[in-house]
mmCIF file of C-alpha atoms in Angstrom:
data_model
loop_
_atom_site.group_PDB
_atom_site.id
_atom_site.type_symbol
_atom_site.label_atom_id
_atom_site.label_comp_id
_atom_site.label_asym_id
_atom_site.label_seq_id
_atom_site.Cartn_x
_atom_site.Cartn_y
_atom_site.Cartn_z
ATOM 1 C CA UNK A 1 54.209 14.826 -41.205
ATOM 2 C CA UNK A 2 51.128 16.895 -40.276
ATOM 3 C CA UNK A 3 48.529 14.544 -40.374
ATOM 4 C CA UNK A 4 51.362 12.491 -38.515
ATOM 5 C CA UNK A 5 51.738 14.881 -35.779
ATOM 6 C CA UNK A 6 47.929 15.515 -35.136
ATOM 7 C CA UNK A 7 47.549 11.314 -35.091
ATOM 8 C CA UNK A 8 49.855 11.504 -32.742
ATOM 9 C CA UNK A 9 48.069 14.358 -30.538
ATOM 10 C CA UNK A 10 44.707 12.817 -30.360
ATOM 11 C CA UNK A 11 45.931 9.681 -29.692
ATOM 12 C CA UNK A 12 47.819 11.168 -26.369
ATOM 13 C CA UNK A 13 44.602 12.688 -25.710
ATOM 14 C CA UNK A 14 42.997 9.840 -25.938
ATOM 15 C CA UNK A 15 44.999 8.137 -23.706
ATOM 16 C CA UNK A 16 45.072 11.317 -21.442
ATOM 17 C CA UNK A 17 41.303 10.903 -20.945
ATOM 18 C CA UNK A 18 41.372 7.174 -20.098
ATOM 19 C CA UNK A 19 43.767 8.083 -17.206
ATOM 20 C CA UNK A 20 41.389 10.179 -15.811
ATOM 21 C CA UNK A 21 38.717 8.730 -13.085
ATOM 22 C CA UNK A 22 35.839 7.364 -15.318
ATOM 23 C CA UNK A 23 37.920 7.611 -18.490
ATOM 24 C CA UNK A 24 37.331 3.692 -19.463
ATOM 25 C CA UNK A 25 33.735 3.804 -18.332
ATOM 26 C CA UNK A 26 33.472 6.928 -20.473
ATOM 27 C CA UNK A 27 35.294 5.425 -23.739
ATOM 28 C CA UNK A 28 33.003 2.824 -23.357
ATOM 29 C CA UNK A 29 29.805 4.893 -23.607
ATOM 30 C CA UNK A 30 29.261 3.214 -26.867
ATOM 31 C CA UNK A 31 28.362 0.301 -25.604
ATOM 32 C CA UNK A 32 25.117 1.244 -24.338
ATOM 33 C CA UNK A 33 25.223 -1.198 -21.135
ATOM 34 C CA UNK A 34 25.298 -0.427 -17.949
ATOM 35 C CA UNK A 35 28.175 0.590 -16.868
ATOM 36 C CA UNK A 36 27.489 -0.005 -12.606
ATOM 37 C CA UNK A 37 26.976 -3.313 -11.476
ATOM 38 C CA UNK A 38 24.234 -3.903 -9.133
ATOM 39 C CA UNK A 39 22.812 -7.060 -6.851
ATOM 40 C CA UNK A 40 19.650 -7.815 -5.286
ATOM 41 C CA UNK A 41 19.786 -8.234 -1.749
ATOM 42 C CA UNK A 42 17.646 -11.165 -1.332
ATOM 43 C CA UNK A 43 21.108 -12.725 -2.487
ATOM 44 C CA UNK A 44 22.623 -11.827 1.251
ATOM 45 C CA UNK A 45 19.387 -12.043 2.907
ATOM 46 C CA UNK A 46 20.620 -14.078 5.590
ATOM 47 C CA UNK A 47 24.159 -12.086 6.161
ATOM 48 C CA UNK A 48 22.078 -8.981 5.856
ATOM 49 C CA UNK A 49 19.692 -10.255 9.066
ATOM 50 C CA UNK A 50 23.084 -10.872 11.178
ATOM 51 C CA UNK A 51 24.518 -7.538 10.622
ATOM 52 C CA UNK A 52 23.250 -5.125 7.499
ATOM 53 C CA UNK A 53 25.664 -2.780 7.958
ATOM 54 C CA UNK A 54 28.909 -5.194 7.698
ATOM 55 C CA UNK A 55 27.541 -6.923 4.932
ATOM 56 C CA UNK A 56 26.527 -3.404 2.956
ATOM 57 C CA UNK A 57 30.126 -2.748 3.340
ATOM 58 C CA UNK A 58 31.461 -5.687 1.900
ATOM 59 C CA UNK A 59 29.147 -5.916 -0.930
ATOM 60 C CA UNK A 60 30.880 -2.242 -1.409
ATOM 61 C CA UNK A 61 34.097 -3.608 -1.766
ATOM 62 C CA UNK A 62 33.628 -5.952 -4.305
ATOM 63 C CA UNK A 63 32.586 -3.481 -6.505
ATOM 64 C CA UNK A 64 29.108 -3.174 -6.247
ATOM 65 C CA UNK A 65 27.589 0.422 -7.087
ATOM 66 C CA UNK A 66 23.861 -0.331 -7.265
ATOM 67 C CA UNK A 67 21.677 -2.935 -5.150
ATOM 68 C CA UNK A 68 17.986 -3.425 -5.262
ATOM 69 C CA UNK A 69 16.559 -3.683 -1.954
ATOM 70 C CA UNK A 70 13.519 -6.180 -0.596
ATOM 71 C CA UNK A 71 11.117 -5.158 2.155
ATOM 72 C CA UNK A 72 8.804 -7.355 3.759
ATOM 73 C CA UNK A 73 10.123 -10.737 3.577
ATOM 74 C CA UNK A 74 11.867 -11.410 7.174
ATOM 75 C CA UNK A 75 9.075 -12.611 9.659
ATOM 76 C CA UNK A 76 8.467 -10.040 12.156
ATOM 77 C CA UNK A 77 10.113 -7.442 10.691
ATOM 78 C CA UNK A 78 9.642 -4.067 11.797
ATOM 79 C CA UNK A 79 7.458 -1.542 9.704
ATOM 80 C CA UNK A 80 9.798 1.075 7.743
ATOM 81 C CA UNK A 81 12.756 -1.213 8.774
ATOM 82 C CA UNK A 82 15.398 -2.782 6.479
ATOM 83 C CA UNK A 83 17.051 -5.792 8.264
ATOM 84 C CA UNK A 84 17.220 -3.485 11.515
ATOM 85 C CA UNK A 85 17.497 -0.415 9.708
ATOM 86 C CA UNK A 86 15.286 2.511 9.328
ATOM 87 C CA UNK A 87 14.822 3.973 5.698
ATOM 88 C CA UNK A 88 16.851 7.434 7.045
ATOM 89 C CA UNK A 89 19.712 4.829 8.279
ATOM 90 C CA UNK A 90 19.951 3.103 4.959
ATOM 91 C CA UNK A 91 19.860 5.432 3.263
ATOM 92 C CA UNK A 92 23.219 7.347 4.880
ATOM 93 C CA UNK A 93 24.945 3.921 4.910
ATOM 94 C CA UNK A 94 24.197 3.462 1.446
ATOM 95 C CA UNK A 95 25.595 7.169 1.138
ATOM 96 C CA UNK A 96 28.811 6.732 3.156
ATOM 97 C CA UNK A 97 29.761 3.393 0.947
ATOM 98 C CA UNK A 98 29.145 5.113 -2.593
ATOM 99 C CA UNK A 99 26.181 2.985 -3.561
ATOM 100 C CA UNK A 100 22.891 3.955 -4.770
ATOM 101 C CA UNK A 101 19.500 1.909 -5.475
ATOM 102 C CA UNK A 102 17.758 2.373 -7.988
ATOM 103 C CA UNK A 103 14.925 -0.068 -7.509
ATOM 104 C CA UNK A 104 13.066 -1.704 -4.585
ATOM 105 C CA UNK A 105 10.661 -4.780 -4.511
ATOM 106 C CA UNK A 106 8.171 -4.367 -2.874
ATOM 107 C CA UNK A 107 4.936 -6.953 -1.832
ATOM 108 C CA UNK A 108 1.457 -5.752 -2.567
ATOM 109 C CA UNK A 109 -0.514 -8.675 -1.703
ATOM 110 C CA UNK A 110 -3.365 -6.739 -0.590
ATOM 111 C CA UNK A 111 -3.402 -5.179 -3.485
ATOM 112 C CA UNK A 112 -2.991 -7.909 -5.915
ATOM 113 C CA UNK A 113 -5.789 -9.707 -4.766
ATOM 114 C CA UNK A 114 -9.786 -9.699 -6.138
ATOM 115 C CA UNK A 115 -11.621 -8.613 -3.709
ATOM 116 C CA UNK A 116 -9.472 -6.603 -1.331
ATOM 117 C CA UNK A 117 -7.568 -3.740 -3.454
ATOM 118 C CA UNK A 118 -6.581 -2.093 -0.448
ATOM 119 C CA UNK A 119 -4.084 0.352 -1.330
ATOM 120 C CA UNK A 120 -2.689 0.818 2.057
ATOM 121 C CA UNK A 121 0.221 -1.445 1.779
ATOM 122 C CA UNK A 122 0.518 0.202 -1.436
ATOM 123 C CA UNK A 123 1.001 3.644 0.094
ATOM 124 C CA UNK A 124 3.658 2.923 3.146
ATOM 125 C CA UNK A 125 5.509 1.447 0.675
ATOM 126 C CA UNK A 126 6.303 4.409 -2.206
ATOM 127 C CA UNK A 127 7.186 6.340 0.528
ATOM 128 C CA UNK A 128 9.849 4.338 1.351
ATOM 129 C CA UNK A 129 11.252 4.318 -1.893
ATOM 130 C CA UNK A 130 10.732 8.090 -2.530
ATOM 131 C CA UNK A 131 13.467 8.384 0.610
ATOM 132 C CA UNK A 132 15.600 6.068 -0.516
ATOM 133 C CA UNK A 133 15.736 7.693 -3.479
ATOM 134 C CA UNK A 134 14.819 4.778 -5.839
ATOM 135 C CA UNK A 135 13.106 5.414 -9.222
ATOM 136 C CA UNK A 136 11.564 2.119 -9.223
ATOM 137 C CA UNK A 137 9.061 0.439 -7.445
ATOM 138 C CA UNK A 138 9.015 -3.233 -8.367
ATOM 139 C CA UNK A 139 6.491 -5.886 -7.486
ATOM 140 C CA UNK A 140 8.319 -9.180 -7.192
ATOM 141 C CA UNK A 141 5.256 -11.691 -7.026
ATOM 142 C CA UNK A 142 2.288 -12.577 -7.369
ATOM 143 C CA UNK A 143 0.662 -13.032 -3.859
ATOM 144 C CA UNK A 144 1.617 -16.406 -2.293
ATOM 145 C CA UNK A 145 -2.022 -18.459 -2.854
ATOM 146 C CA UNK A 146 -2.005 -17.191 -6.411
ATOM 147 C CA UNK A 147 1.461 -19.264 -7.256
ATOM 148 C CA UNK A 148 -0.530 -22.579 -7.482
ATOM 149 C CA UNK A 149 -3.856 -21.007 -9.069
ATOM 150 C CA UNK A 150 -4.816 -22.400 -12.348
ATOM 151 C CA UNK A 151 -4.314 -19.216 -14.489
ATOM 152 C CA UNK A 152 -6.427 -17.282 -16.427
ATOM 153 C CA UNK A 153 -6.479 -14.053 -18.591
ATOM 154 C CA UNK A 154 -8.711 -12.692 -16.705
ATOM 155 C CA UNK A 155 -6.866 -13.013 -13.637
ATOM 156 C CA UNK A 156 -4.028 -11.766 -15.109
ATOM 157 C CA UNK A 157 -6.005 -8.642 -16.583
ATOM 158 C CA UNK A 158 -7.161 -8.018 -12.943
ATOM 159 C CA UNK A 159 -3.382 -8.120 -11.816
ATOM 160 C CA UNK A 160 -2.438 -5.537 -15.551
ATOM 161 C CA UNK A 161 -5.458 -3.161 -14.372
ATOM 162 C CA UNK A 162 -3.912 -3.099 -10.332
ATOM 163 C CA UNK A 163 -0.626 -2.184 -11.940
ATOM 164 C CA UNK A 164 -1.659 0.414 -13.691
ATOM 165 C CA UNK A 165 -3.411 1.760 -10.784
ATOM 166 C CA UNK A 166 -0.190 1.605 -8.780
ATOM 167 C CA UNK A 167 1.716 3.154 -11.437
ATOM 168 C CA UNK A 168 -0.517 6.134 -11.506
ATOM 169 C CA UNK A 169 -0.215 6.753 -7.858
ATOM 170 C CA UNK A 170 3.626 5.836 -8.116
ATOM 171 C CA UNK A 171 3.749 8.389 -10.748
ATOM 172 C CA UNK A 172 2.408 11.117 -8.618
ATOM 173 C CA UNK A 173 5.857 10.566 -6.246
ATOM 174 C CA UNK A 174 8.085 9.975 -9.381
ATOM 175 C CA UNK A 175 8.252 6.088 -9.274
ATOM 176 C CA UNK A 176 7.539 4.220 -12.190
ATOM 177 C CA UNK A 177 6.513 0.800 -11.450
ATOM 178 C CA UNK A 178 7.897 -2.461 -12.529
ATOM 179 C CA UNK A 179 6.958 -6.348 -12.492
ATOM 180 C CA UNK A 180 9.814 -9.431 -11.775
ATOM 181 C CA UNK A 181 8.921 -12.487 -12.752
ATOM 182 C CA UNK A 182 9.103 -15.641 -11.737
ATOM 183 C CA UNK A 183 8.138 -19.153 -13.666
ATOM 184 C CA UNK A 184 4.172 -19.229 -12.689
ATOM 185 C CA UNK A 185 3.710 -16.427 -14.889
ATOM 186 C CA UNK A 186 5.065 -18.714 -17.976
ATOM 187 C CA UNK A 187 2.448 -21.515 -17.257
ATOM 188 C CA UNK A 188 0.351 -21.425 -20.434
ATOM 189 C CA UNK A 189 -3.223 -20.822 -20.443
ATOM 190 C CA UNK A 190 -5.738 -23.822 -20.933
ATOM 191 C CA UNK A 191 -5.253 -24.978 -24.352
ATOM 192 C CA UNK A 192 -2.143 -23.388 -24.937
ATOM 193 C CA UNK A 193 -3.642 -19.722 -25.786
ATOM 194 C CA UNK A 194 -1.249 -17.820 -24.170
ATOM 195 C CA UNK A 195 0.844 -17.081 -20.790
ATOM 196 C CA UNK A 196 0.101 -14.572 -18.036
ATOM 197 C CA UNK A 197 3.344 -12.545 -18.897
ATOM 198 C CA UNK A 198 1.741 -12.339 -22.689
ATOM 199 C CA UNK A 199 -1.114 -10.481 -20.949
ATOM 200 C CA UNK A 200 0.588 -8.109 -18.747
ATOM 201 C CA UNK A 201 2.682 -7.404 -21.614
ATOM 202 C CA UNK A 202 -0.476 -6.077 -23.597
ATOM 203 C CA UNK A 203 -2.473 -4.409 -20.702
ATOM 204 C CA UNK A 204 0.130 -2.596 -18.954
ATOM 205 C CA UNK A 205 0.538 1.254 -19.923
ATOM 206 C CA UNK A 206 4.343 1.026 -21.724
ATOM 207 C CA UNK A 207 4.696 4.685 -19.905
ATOM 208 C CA UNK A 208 4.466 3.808 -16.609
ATOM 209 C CA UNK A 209 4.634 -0.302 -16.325
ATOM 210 C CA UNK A 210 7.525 -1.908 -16.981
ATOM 211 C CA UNK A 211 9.431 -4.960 -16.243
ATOM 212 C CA UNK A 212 12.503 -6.345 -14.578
ATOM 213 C CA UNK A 213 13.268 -10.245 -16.585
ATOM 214 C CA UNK A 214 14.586 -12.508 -14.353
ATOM 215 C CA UNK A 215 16.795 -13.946 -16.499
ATOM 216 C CA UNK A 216 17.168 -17.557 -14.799
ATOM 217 C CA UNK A 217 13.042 -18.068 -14.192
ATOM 218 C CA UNK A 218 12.139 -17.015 -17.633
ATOM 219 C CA UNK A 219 14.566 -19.759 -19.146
ATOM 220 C CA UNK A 220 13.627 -22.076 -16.657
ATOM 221 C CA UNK A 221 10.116 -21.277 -17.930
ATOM 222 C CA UNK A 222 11.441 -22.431 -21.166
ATOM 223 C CA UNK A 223 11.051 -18.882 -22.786
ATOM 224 C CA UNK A 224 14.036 -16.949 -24.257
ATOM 225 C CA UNK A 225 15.063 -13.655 -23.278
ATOM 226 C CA UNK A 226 15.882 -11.903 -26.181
ATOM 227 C CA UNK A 227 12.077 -13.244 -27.946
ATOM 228 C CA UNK A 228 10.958 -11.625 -24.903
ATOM 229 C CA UNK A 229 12.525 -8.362 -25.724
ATOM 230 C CA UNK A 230 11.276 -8.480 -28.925
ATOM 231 C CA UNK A 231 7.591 -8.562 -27.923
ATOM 232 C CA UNK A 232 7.827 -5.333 -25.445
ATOM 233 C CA UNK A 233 10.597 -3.095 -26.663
ATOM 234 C CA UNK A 234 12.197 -0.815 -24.567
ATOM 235 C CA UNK A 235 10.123 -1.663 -21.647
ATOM 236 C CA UNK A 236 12.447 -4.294 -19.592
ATOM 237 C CA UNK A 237 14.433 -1.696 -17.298
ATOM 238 C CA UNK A 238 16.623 -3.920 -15.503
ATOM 239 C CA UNK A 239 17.842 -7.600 -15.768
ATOM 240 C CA UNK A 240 18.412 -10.408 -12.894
ATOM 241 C CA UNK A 241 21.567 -12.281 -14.211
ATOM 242 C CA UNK A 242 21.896 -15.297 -12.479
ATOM 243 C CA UNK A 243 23.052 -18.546 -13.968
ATOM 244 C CA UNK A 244 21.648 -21.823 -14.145
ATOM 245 C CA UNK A 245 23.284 -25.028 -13.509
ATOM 246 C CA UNK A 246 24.893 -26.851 -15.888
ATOM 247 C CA UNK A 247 23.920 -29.819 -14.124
ATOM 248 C CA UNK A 248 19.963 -29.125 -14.216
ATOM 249 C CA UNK A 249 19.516 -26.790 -17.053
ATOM 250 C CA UNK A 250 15.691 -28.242 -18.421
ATOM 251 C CA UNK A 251 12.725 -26.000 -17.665
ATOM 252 C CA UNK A 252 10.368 -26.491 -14.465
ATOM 253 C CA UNK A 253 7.603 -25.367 -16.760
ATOM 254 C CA UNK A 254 6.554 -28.377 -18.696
ATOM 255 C CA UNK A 255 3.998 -31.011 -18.926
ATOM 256 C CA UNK A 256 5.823 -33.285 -16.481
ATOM 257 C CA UNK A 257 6.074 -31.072 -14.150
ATOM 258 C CA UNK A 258 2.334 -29.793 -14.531
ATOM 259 C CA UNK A 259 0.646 -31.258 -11.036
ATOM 260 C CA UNK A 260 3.804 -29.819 -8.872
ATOM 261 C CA UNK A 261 3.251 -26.950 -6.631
ATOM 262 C CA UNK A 262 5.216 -23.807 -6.627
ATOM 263 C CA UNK A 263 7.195 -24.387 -3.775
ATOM 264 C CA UNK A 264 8.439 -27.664 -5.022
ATOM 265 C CA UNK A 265 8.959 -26.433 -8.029
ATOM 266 C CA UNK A 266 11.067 -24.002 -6.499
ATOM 267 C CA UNK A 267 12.692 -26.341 -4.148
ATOM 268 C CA UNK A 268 14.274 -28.187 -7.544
ATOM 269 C CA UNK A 269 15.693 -24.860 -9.092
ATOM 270 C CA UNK A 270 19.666 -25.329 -8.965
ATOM 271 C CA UNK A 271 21.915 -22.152 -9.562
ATOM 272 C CA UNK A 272 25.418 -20.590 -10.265
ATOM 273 C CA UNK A 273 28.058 -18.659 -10.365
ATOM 274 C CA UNK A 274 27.499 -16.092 -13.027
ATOM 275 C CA UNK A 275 29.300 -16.925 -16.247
ATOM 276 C CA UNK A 276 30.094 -20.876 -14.521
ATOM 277 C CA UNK A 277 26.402 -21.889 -15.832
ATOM 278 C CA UNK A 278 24.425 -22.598 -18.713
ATOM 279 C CA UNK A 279 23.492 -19.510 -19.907
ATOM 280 C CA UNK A 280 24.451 -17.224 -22.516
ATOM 281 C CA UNK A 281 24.650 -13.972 -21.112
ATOM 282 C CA UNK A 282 26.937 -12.187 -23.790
ATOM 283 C CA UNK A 283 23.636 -13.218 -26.585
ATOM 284 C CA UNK A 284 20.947 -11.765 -24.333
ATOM 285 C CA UNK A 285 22.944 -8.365 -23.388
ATOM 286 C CA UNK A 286 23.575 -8.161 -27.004
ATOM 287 C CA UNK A 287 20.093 -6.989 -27.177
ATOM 288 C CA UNK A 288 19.599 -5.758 -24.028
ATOM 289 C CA UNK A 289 20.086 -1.787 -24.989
ATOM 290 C CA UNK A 290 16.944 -1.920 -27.068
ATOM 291 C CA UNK A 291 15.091 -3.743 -24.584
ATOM 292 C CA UNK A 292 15.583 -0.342 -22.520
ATOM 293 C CA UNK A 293 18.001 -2.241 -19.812
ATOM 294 C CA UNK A 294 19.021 0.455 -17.849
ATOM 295 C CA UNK A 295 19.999 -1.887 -14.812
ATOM 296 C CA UNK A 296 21.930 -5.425 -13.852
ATOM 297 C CA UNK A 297 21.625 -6.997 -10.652
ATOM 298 C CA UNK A 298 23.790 -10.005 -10.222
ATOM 299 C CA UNK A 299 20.896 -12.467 -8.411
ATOM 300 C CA UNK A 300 21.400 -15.953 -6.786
ATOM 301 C CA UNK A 301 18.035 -17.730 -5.138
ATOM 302 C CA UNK A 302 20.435 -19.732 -3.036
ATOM 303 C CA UNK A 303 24.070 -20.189 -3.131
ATOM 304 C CA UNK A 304 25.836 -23.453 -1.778
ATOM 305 C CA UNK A 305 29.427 -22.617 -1.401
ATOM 306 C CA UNK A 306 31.146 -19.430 0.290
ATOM 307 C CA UNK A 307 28.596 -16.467 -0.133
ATOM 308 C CA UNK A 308 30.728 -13.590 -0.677
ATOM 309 C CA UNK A 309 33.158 -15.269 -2.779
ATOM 310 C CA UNK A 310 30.284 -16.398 -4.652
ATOM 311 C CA UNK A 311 29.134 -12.692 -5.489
ATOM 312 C CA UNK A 312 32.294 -11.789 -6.042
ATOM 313 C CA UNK A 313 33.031 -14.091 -8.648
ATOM 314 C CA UNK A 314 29.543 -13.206 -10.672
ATOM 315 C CA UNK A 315 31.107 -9.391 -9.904
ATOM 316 C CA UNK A 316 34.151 -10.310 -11.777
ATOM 317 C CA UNK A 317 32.583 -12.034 -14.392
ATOM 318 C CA UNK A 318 29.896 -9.676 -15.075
ATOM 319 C CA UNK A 319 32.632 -6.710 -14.769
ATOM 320 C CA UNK A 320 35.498 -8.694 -16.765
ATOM 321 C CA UNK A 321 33.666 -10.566 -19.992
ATOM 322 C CA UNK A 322 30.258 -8.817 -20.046
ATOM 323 C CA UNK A 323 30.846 -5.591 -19.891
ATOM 324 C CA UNK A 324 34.431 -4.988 -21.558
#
């Protein structure tokens, strides 16, 4: 009757603590996945240039705790501005609506490039992210006229060595620096001796480099997520999820496609939904924890039908079957 009676105790606890706010998140600690679902912006990029603040607040309602900001990529956009907004306005908005960011990307093409270095670009930047509070400042490119470069390991050292440099200075303002892929990185090396992601993989300090897998492009690349965890361990800090479609699941990385240029390549890329594609997320966040996934940010290149429903239904799936 004893042992009974105390069942019976710490199984009203139990339930007690799940009725408080956070109780499920915190039963479900165990897990070792994120537990706040974030999204890129570059997903709303063209709601976000009609009015950031409305469509900040909607992405809020959804569900969204976390997004991952972009600077730089609207023509003419104003320095220290996010679509209109200055990093102190963000910043409150972002505030007032519960939602943090975690992570920025960022373009150093300046940087990135032989020959120049200039750290300028480099510099404006981190201090943008040190007021929005982010922890990580992510490069999400190679420059533009390096996309259809024939590569090389010594380019790609050049681009490891740069990153390192950034990370040190990042590290001075408490950023750690990351790298998001895309497929050019995948292109194997003249006679098939290795990939540019192999190299940044191996020349990168694992202290202060680390790496955001875009989920979609590195499949498209015809390289599997969870082999990549494997190689780097605990270095991938945050995932894109974004699905591919059904309809056009074979890689853009192949000898077919070899003469294209990145932009067509690009141009052929079809997406979806999250969890209506062809990829298995439940596998790849099955091994996510020990590839030191600390973020998700539901991602979508372009979407075709109704753009908030769109993000709502990766939100639900993400939310409802990946993370229960």
């Amino acid at each position: 009757m004893n042992s009974r009676r105390s069942f019976l105790q710490q199984a009203g606890l139990i339930t007690a603590g799940l009725m408080l706010p956070g109780g499920f998140s915190a039963f479900a600690k165990d897990s070792k996945l994120p537990k706040k679902i974030g999204i890129q912006l570059f997903t709303m990029r063209e709601q976000l240039d009609k009015n950031a603040t409305e469509t900040l607040t909607r992405i809020g309602k959804i569900g969204y705790q976390e997004v991952e900001t972009y600077y730089g990529y609207s023509a003419g956009q104003d320095a220290g501005k996010f679509w209109g907004l200055s990093v102190k306005e963000l910043k409150s908005l972002l505030k007032s609506l519960n939602i943090t960011s975690p992570s920025g990307h960022y373009g150093l093409n300046h940087f990135l490039t032989e020959g120049n270095g200039k750290d300028d670009e480099l510099k404006a930047q981190v201090e943008y992210a040190v007021e929005l509070g982010q922890q990580y400042f992510v490069v999400p490119a190679l420059p533009f006229p390096q996309w259809d470069e024939k590569p090389t390991a010594d380019h790609y050292k050049f681009i490891s060595e740069q990153l390192n440099k950034a990370a040190e200075y990042c590290h001075k303002a408490g950023l750690k620096v990351a790298y998001h892929n895309h497929f050019w990185e995948f292109k194997p090396f003249e006679g098939n001796t290795g990939t540019g992601y192999e190299v940044m993989l191996k020349n990168t300090d694992p202290g202060k480099v680390f790496f955001e897998l875009d989920c979609f492009w590195a499949i498209k690349s015809g390289f599997d997520p969870v082999k990549l965890f494997a190689q780097a361990p605990g270095r991938f800090f945050a995932l894109h999820v974004k699905d591919v479609d059904k309809a056009k699941p074979e890689p853009l990385v192949s000898p077919a496609n070899a003469d294209k240029k990145a932009m067509e390549l690009l141009s052929m890329a079809s997406f979806a939904d999250v969890g209506s594609g062809a990829v298995d997320y439940k596998r790849i966040l099955a091994k996510a924890p020990a590839a030191g996934v600390k973020h998700l940010y539901v991602e979508q290149d372009k979407i075709v039908t109704e753009p908030y429903q769109s993000i709502t239904n990766s939100y639900n799936y993400v939310r409802n079957t990946l993370l229960v």
